[in-house]
Tab-separated table of C-alpha atoms and ligand atoms in Angstrom:
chain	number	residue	atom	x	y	z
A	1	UNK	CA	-40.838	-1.895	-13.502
A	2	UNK	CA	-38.015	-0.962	-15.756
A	3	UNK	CA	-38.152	-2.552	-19.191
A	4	UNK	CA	-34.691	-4.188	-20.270
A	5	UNK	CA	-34.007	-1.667	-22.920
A	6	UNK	CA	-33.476	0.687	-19.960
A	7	UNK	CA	-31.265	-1.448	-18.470
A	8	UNK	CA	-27.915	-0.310	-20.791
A	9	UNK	CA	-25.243	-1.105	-18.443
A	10	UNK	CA	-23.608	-3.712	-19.838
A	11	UNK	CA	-23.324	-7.379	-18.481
A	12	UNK	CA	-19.851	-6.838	-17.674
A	13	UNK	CA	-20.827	-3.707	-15.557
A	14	UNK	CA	-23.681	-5.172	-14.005
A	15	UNK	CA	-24.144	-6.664	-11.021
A	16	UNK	CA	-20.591	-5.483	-9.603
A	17	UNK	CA	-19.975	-5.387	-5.334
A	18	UNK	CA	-20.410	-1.927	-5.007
A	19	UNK	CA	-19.047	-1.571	-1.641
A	20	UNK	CA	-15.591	-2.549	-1.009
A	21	UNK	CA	-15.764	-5.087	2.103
A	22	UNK	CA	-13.488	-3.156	4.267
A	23	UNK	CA	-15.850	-0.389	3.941
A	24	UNK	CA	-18.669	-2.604	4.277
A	25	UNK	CA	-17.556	-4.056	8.125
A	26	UNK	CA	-16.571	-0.194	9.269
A	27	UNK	CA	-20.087	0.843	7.920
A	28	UNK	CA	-21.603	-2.063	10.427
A	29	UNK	CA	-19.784	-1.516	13.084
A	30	UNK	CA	-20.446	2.131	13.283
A	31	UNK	CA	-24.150	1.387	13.245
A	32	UNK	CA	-24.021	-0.659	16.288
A	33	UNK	CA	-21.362	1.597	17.647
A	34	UNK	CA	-24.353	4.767	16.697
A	35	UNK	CA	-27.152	2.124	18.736
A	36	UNK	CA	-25.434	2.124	21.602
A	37	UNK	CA	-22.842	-0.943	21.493
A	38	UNK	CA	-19.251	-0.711	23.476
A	39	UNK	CA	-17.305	-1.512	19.765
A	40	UNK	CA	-14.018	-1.763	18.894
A	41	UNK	CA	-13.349	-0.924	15.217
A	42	UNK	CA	-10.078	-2.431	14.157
A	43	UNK	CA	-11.081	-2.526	10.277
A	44	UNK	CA	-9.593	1.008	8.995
A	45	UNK	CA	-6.499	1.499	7.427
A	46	UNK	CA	-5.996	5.009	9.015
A	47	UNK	CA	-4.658	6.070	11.861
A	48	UNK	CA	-6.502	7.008	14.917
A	49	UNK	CA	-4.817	8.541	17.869
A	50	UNK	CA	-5.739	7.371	21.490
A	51	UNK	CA	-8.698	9.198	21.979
A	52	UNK	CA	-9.958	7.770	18.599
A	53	UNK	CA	-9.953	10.602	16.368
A	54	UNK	CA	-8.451	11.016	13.065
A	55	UNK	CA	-4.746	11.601	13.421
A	56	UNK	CA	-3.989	14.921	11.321
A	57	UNK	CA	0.051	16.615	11.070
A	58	UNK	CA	-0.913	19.989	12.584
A	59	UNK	CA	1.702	21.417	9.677
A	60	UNK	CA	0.041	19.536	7.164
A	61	UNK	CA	-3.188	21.708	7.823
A	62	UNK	CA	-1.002	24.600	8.877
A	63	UNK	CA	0.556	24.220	4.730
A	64	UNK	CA	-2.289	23.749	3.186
A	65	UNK	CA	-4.319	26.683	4.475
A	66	UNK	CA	-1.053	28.713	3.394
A	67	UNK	CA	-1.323	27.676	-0.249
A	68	UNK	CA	-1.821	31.021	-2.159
A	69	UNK	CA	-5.335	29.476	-3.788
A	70	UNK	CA	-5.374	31.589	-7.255
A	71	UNK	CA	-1.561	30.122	-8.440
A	72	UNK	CA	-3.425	26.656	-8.270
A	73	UNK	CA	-6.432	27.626	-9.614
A	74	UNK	CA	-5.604	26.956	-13.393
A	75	UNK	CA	-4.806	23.459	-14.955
A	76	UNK	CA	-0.950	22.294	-14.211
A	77	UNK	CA	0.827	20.336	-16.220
A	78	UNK	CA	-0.318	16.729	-16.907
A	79	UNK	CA	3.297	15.223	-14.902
A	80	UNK	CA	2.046	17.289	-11.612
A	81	UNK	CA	4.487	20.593	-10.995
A	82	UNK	CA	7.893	20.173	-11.835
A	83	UNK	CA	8.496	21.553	-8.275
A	84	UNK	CA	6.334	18.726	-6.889
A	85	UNK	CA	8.036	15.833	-9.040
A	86	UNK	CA	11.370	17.150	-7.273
A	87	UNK	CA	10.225	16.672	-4.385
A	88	UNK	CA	8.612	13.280	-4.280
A	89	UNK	CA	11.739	12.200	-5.286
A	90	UNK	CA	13.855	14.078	-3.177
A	91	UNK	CA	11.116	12.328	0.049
A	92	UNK	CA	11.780	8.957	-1.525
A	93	UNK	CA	14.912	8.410	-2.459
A	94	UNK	CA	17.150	11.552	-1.548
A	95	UNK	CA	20.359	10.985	-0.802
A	96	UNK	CA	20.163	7.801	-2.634
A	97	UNK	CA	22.205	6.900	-5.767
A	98	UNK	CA	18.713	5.879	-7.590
A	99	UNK	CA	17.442	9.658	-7.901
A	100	UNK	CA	20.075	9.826	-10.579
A	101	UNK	CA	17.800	7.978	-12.813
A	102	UNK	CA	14.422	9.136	-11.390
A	103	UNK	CA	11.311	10.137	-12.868
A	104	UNK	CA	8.135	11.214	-11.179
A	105	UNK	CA	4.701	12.117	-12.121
A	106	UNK	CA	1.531	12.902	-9.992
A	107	UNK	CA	-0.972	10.818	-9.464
A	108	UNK	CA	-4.007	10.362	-7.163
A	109	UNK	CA	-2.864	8.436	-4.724
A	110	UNK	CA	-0.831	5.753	-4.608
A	111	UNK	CA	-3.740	3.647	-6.472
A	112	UNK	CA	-3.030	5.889	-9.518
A	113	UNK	CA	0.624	4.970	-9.265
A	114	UNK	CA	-0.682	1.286	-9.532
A	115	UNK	CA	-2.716	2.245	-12.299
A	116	UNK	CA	-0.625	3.367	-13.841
A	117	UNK	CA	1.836	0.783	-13.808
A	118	UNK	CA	-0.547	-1.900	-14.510
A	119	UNK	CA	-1.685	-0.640	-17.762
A	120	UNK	CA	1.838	0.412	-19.006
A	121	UNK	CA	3.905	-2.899	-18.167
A	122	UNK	CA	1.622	-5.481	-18.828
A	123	UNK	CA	-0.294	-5.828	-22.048
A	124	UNK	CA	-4.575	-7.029	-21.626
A	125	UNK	CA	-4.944	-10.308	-21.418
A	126	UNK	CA	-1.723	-10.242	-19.035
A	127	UNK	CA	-1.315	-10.754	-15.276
A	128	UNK	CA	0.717	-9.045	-12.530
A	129	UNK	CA	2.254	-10.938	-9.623
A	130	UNK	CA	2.103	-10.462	-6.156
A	131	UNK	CA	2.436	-11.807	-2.537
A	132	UNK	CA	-0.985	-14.146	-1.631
A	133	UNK	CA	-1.048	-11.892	1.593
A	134	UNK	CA	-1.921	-8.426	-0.744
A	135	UNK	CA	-3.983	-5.449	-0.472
A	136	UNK	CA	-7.260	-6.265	-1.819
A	137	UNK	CA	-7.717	-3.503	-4.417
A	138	UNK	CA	-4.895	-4.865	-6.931
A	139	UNK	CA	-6.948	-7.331	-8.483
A	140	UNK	CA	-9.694	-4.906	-9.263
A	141	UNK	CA	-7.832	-2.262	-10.276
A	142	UNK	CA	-5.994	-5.027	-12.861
A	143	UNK	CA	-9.226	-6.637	-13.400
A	144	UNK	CA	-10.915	-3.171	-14.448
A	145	UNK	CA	-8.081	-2.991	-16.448
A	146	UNK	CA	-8.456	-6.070	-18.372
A	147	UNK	CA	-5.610	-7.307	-17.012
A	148	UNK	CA	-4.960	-10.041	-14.416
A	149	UNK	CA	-3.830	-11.147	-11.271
A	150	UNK	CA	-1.629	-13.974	-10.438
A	151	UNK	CA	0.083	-14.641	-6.600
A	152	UNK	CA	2.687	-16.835	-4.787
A	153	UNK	CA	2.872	-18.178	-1.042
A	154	UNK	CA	4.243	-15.362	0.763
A	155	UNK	CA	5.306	-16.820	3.966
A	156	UNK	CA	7.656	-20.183	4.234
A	157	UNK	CA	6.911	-22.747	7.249
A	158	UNK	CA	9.273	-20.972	9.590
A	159	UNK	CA	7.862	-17.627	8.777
A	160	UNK	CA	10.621	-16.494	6.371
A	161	UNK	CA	9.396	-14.412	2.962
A	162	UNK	CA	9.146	-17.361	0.367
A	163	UNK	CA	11.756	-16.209	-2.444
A	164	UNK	CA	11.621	-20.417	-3.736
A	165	UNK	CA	7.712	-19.562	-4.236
A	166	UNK	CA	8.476	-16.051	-5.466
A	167	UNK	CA	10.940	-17.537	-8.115
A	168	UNK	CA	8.593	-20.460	-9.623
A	169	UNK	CA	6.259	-17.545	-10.043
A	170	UNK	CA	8.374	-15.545	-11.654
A	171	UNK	CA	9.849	-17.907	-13.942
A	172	UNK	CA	5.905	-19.114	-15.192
A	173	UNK	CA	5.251	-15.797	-16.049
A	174	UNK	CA	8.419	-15.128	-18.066
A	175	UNK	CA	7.337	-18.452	-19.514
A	176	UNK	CA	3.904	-17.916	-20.098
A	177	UNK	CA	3.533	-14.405	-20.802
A	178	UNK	CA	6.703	-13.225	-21.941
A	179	UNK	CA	7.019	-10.451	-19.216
A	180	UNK	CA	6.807	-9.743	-15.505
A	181	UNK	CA	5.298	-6.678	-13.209
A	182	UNK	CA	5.637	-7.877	-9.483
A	183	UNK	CA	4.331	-5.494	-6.929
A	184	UNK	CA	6.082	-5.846	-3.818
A	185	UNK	CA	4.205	-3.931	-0.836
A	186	UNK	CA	7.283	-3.192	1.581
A	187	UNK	CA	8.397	-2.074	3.870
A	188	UNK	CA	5.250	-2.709	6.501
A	189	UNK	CA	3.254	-4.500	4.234
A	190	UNK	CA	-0.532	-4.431	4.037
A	191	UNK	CA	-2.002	-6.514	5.775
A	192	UNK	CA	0.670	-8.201	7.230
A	193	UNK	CA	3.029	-5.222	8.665
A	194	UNK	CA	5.820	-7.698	7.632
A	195	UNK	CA	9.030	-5.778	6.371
A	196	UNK	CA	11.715	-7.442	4.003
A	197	UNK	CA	15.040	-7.497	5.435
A	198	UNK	CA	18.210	-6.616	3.790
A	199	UNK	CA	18.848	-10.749	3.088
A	200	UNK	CA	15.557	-10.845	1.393
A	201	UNK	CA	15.853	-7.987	-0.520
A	202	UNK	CA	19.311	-9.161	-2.137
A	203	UNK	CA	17.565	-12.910	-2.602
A	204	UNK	CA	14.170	-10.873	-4.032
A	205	UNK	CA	17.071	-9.174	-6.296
A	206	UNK	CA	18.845	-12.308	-7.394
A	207	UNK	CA	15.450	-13.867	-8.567
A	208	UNK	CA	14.514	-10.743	-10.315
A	209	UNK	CA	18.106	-10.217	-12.014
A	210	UNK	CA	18.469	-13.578	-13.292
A	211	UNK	CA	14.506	-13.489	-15.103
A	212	UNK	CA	15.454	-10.118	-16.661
A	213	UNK	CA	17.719	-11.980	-18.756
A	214	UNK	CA	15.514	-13.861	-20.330
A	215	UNK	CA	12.100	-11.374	-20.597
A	216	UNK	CA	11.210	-7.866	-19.504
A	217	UNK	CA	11.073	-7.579	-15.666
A	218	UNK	CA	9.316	-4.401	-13.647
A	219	UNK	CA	9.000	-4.210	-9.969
A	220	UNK	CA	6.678	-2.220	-8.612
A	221	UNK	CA	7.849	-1.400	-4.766
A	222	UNK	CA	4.116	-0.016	-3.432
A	223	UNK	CA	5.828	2.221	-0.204
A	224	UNK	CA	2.356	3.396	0.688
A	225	UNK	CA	3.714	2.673	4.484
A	226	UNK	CA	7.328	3.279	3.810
A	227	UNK	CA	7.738	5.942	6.843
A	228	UNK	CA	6.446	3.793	9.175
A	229	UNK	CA	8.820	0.979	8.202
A	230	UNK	CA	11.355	1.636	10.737
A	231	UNK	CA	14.745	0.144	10.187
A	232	UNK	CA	13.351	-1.669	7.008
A	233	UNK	CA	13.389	1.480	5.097
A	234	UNK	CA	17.281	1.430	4.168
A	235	UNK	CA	17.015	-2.754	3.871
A	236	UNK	CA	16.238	-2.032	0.489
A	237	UNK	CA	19.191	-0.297	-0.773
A	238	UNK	CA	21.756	-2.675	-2.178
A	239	UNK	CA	18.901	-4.916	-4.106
A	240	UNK	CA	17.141	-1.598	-5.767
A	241	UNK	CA	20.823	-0.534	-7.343
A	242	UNK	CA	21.343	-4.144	-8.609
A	243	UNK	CA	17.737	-4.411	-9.885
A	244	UNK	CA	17.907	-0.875	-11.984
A	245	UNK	CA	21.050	-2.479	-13.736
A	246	UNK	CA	18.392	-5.320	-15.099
A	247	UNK	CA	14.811	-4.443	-14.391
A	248	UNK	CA	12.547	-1.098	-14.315
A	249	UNK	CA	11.980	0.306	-11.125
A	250	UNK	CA	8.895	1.834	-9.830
A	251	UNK	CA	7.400	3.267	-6.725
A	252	UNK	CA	3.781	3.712	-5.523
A	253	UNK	CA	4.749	6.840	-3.585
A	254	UNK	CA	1.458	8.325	-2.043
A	255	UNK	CA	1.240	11.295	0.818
A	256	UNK	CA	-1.946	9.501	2.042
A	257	UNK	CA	-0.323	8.181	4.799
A	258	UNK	CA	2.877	9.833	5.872
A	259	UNK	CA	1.473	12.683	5.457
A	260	UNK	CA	-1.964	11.936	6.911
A	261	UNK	CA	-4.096	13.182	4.270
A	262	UNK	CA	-5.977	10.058	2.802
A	263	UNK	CA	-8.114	12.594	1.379
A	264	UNK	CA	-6.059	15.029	-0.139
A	265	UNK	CA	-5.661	12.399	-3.494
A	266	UNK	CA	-1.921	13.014	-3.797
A	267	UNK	CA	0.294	11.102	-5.107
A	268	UNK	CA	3.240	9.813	-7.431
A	269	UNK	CA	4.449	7.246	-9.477
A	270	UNK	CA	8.624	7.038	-9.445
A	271	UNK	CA	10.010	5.364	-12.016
A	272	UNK	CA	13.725	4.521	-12.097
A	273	UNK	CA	15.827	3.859	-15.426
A	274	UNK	CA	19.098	3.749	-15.935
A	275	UNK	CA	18.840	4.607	-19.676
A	276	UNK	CA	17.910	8.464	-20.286
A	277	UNK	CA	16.342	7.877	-23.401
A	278	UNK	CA	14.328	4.994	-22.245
A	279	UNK	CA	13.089	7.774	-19.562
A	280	UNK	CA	11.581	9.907	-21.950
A	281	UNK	CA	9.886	6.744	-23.091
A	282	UNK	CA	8.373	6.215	-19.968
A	283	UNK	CA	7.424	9.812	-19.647
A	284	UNK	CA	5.448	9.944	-22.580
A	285	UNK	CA	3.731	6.477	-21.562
A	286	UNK	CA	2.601	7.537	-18.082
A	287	UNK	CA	1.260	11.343	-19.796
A	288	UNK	CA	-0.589	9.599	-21.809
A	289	UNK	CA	-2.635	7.394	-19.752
A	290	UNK	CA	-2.793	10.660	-17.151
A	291	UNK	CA	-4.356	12.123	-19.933
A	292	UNK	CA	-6.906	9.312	-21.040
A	293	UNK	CA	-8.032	8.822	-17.433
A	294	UNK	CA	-7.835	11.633	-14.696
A	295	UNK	CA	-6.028	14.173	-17.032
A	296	UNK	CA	-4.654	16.629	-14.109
A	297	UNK	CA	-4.146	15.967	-10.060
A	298	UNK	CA	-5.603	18.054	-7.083
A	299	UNK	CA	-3.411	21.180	-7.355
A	300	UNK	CA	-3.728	22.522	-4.388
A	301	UNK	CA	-2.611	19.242	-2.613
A	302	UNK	CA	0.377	19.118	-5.039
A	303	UNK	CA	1.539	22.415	-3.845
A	304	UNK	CA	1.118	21.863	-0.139
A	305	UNK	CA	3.285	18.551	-0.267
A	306	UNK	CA	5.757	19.796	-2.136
A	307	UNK	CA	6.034	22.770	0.549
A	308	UNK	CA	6.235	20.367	3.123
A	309	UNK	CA	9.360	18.244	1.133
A	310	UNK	CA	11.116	21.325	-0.018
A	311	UNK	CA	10.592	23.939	2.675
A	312	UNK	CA	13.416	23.156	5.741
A	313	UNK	CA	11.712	24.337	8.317
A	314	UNK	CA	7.537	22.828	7.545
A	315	UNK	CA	9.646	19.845	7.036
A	316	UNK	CA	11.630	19.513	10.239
A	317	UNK	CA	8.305	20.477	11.854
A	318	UNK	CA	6.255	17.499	10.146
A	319	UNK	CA	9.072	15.423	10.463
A	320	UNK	CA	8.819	15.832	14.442
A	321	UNK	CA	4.830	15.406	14.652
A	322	UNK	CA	5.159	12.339	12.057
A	323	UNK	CA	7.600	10.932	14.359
A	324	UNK	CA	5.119	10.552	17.435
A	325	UNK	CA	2.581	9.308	15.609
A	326	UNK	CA	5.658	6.145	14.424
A	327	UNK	CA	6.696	6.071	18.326
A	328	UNK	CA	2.836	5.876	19.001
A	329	UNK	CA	2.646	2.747	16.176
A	330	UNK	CA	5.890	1.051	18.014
A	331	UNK	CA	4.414	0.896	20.807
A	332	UNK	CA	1.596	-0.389	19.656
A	333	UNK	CA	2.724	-2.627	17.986
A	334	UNK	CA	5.159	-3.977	21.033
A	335	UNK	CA	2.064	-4.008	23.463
A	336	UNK	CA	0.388	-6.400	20.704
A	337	UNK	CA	3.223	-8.864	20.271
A	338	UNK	CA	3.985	-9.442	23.799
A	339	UNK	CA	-0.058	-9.524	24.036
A	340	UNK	CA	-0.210	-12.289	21.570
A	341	UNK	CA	2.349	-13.708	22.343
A	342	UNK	CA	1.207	-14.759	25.867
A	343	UNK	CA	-2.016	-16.188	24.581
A	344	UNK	CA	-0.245	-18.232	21.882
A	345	UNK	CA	-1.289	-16.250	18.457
A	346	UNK	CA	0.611	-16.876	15.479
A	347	UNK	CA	1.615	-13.575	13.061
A	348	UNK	CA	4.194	-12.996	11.174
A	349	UNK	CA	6.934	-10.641	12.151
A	350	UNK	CA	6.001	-7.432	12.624
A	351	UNK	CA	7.942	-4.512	13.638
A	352	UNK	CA	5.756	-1.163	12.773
A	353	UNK	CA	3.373	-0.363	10.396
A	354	UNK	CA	-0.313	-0.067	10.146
A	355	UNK	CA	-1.282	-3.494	10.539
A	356	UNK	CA	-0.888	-7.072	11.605
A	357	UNK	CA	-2.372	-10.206	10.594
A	358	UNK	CA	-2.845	-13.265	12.605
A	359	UNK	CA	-3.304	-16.789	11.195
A	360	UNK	CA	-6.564	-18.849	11.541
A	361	UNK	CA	-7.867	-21.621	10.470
A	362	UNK	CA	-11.624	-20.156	9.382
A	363	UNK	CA	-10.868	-16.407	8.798
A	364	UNK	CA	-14.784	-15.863	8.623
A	365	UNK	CA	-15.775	-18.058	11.750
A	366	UNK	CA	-12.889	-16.026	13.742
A	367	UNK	CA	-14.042	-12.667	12.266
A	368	UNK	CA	-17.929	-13.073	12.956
A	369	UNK	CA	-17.075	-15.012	16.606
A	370	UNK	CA	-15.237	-11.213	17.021
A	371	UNK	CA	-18.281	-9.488	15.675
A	372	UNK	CA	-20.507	-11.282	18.464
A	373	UNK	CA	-18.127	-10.019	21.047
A	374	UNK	CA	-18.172	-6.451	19.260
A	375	UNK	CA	-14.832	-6.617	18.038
A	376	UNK	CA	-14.187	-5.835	14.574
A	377	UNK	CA	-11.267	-7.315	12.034
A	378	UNK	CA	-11.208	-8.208	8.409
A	379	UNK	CA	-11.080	-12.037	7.544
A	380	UNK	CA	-8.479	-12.094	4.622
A	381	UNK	CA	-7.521	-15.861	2.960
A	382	UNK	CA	-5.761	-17.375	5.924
A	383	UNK	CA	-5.692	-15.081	8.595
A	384	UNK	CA	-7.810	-11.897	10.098
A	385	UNK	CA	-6.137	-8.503	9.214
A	386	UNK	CA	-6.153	-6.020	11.974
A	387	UNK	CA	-5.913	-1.911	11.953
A	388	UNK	CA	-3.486	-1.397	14.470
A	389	UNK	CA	-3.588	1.973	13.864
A	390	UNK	CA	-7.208	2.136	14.298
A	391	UNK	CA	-6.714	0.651	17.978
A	392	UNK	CA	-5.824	3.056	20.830
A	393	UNK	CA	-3.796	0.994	23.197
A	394	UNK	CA	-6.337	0.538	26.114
A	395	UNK	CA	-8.122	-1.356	23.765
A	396	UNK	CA	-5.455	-3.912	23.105
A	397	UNK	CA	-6.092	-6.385	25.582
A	398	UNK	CA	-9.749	-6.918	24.508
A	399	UNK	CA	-8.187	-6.982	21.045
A	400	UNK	CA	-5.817	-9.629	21.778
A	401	UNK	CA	-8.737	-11.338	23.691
A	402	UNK	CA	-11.087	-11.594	20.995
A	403	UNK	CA	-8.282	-12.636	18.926
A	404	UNK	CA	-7.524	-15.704	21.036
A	405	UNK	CA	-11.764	-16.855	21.437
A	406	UNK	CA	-11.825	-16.117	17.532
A	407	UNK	CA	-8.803	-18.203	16.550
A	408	UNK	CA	-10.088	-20.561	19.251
A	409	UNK	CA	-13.525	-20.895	17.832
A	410	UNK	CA	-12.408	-21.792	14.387
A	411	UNK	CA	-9.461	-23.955	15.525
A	412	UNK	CA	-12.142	-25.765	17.448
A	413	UNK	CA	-14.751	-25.995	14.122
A	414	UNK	CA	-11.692	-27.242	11.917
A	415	UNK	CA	-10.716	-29.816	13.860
B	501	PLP	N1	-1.094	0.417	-1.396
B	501	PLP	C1	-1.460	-0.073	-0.209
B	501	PLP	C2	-0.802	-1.318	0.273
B	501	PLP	C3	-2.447	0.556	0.551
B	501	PLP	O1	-2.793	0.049	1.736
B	501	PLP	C4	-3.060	1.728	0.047
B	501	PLP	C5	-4.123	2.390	0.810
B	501	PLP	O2	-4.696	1.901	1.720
B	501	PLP	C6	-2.625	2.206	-1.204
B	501	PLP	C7	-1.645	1.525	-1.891
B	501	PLP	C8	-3.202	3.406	-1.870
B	501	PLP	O3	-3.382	4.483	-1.108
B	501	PLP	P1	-3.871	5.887	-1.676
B	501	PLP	O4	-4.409	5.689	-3.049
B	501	PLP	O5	-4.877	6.353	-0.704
B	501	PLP	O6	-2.657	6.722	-1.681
């Protein structure tokens, strides 16, 4: 028996969920999986090719077994390699007008880049705004932060984006807190895989514009999917010049996914400014906190990326293998919408991207109905989010079956 005086975490600390529930559900399903049980595992947010196996760029490997180990064996600077901020931005926004007024530093991940962001725009006490469809992670990583998390209805009646909800939030922030950081997850948002188009964008821009004259307004664009957004990827254009006239723009950009290497921890937070001396600003701001939490990123994953961005020909090579791993995604995703469609789902649109989410009444009765018939999703407020690129296309149908019993089951219980 431990006596309290040994028990010095402190009540803040204690008793946290450990495990984060995605986790959790991909744990349990591969320990039936492991017993014996025909599963399908539709939790992940990696992707899985169609035998099930990790998908990996063969030139991603190919560049990072080429990286001359002892030049990235000392410390690099705090910002990441100059090199490697170059080319982040170069993958993000090259040939775009807003690399004029780009900053980048490294960070692990794109969750760094959130970190970052969270702890540099918004003051403690403070709250950051986002969709009500989100990826779970920002409210801890505000939370832990001492900072909060506040959301709007992301979806109208008719399935539209809801900029009238968007802009109420917006303007009881600016009235409440005297500044706004909205993170906008697009294109192929997670968990939705729903992509702004360029409409929404400008309307997204008009809200934005108009609260910036009244209180400080950052927008954090997380692109953790962006090069599986398809057509969405330019939709963006127009609205991100207008909002750097009025706002502070910022990207999540992470390698995690488009370059398959969840592991690697590499990363980047953009920052856009039109004024140069409000740049340095931010470049001190985001050193600092490097500093005063992870210090330096994984060097050797910094140098491989920025091989892969900068080198012509490793970049036309994982250019072509990235692109059949989107076709693979398209398809995917086209098998599941005519799928769904037949059997009378409801999702938003979705035209790419990692995932999809479809509406229920009971997310948790649909989810654990699924579970009974081995099938497993993750029940999200509203709807069940599902790993499309966890699910090898043979397996669709049985998806799209479980889907309909699951909805079915809570329908059936609600009403
Ligand atoms: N943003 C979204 C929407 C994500 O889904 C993820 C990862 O799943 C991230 C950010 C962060 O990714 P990472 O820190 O692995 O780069």
């Amino acid at each position: 028996m431990i006596t309290s005086t040994r028990c010095t975490l402190t009540p803040t600390s204690r008793d946290r969920i450990g495990m984060d529930p995605i986790f959790a559900l991909h744990g349990e399903a591969n320990r039936r999986a492991e017993a014996g049980e025909d599963i399908l595992d539709c939790t992940m947010g990696v992707l899985m090719d169609e035998e099930g196996k990790l998908a990996v760029l063969p030139s991603v490997l190919a560049a990072l077994a080429a990286v001359p180990v002892p030049a990235v064996s000392g410390y690099g600077p705090i910002a990441g390699d100059p090199r490697f901020r170059e080319a982040a931005i170069e993958d993000l926004l090259g040939g775009s007008a807003l690399a004029r007024d780009a900053l980048a530093l490294a960070t692990p991940g794109g969750t760094g880049a959130i970190y970052q962001a969270t702890v540099n725009f918004l003051e403690p006490g403070q709250s950051l705004l986002t969709t009500n469809y989100r990826w779970g992670p920002y409210r801890d990583i505000a939370a832990h932060a001492g900072r909060g998390m506040e959301v709007f209805n992301m979806f109208r009646a008719d399935g539209a984006f809801d900029v009238e909800a968007m802009d109420e939030a917006v303007q009881r922030q600016s009235a409440g807190q005297g500044r706004v950081l909205i993170i906008l997850n697009f294109p192929s948002h997670n968990p939705t895989g729903y992509s702004l188009n360029e409409a929404e964008w400008e309307q997204v821009a008009d809200v934005l514009v108009a609260a910036s004259e009244r209180v400080p307004v950052t927008v954090l664009v997380d692109c953790a999917y962006i090069k599986f957004g398809g057509s969405a990827i330019t939709a963006w254009d127009a609205a991100l010049e207008r909002l750097l006239d009025a706002t502070t723009v910022l990207f999540a950009w992470t390698a995690s996914k488009a370059f398959t290497q969840y592991g690697l921890r590499v990363g980047a937070l953009i920052a856009c400014h039109r004024d140069a001396e409000e740049r340095v600003q931010l470049t001190n701001a985001f050193n600092y906190t490097s500093r005063a939490t992870w210090s330096n990123c994984n060097r050797l994953g910094i140098r491989a990326i920025s091989d892969l961005i900068l080198d012509p020909s490793l970049r036309s090579r994982s250019d072509e293998e990235r692109q059949q791993l989107i076709d693979l995604l398209e398809s995917r995703t086209s098998v599941f919408n005519k799928a769904a469609r037949d059997v009378g789902l409801d999702w938003p649109r979705c035209e790419g991207g990692f995932f999809v989410s479809v509406f229920t009444p009971d997310p948790e009765v649909t989810a654990a109905r699924m579970r009974d018939a081995g099938v497993f999703v993750i029940p999200i407020n509203g709807a069940v989010r599902v790993g499309l690129c966890a699910t090898p296309t043979r397996a669709l149908p049985r998806l799209v079956d479980a889907l309909a019993m699951g909805v079915g089951a809570a329908t059936a219980q609600a009403g």
